Amino acid sequence: MTETADFIFRHPEASLREGESSRALAEMLEGEGFTVEWNTAGFETAFTAQWGSGKPVIGFLAEYDALPGMGQEPVSHQQSQNGPGHACGHNLLGTGCAGAAVMLKKRMEAEDLPGTVRVYGCPAEEIVVGKIRMNEAGVFDDLSAAVTWHPFDRNRVSYDIWQAQDIKNYKFYGTAAHASKHPEMGRSALDAAELMNVGVNYLREHVADDVRMHYTYTNTDGPANIVPAFASTNYFIRSSKWERTCDASERVDACARGAATMTGTRVEIERVTCNKEMKVNRTLAETFYEEMEKIPVPSYTEEEIRFAGEISENAGFDNAGVYFTGLEPLEDEPVPLSIGTDVSDVSHTVPTVMLSAAAMCKGTPLHHWAAAAQAGMSIGQKGMMYAAECMAAGAYRLVKEPEILERAWKEM
């Protein structure tokens, strides 16, 4: 596991380009007796690894894509590399899922238990595409349960409502003209984009508190002395409920159309991708929490504690010198998060559980150079090992006690 996670860290690849990363994970699983089929749901870098037969079918959801522009050496100060990097810890995430599947397989073999263990190699989580299309293609339909984890700065069952998201591109088309000599002949696509954003910023007062709408300009043509004939923006529209996300998204669309009308331009609205909110499952959360309580959290060497202290100081983390803690209690109610994942759509198809493990010291945010640094060294690897053991133990309970799965499905 350590070798595989380190290889993926050293060969970071952006979404849909994860050729070496996916092969490394698949080869690890083939070496442990899994059969691997490629091109799952039409993705070149997606695979399905399987061992066993019959019910239950336990699926582990592995990820391995890196983030653009986040290359970082595994050191306690910012030392950037060109290209992508694992600032979300997906080198650990995918390998941890594969390791958990191997552990479960070995235990089922030893006890001659029926059932199927699968690992889905899922590309392009960072652009919220992979599992969405895989789910639409029905690849998860025969699962009894889906299991995954995510690196964070704490150990817990992720009893969280990850956000529902609608991701869109807005493309404005106008008429070019000389901006000084014949401005009356121009119809500015850039004006339309800016007016749209003004409208959305006024809209913020009139949406639910958990709605988030953020944007960036993705293109505009020409120097300032030409009225721009083209401009485009990219929007993420999110909330903890798909219905609220859809309502806000429709109102953002109205801002775009209104801006086009005001400026005499034309707008095209392109949905890039979308996902629902996470559907939590109390039965699975409680089962996996019971197993996490039995498994010791990682302990750390003096060198690792020193590394955590240095990176906290260099990155300005406010953790008061408390770098790692134990297992956190399972919350009584689901916790809304301000981030999203394509795992959420899977949770509407099959009972799904997600764990969190400390693969970085307290206060480390995701998508940050310090997260990447720790994902490439022993602190992150210890979190990965812990997560794998916890996932395997919880999944073993599902195989051994089918009544848990019955309750999980009834709850869903």
PDB file of C-alpha atoms in Angstrom, residues 17 138 165 359:
ATOM      1  CA  ARG A  17      -5.688  11.552 -17.451  1.00  0.00           C
ATOM      2  CA  GLY A 138     -25.726   1.335 -13.739  1.00  0.00           C
ATOM      3  CA  GLN A 165     -24.048  20.906  -6.929  1.00  0.00           C
ATOM      4  CA  ALA A 359      -4.022  11.928   6.960  1.00  0.00           C
TER       5      ALA A 359
END
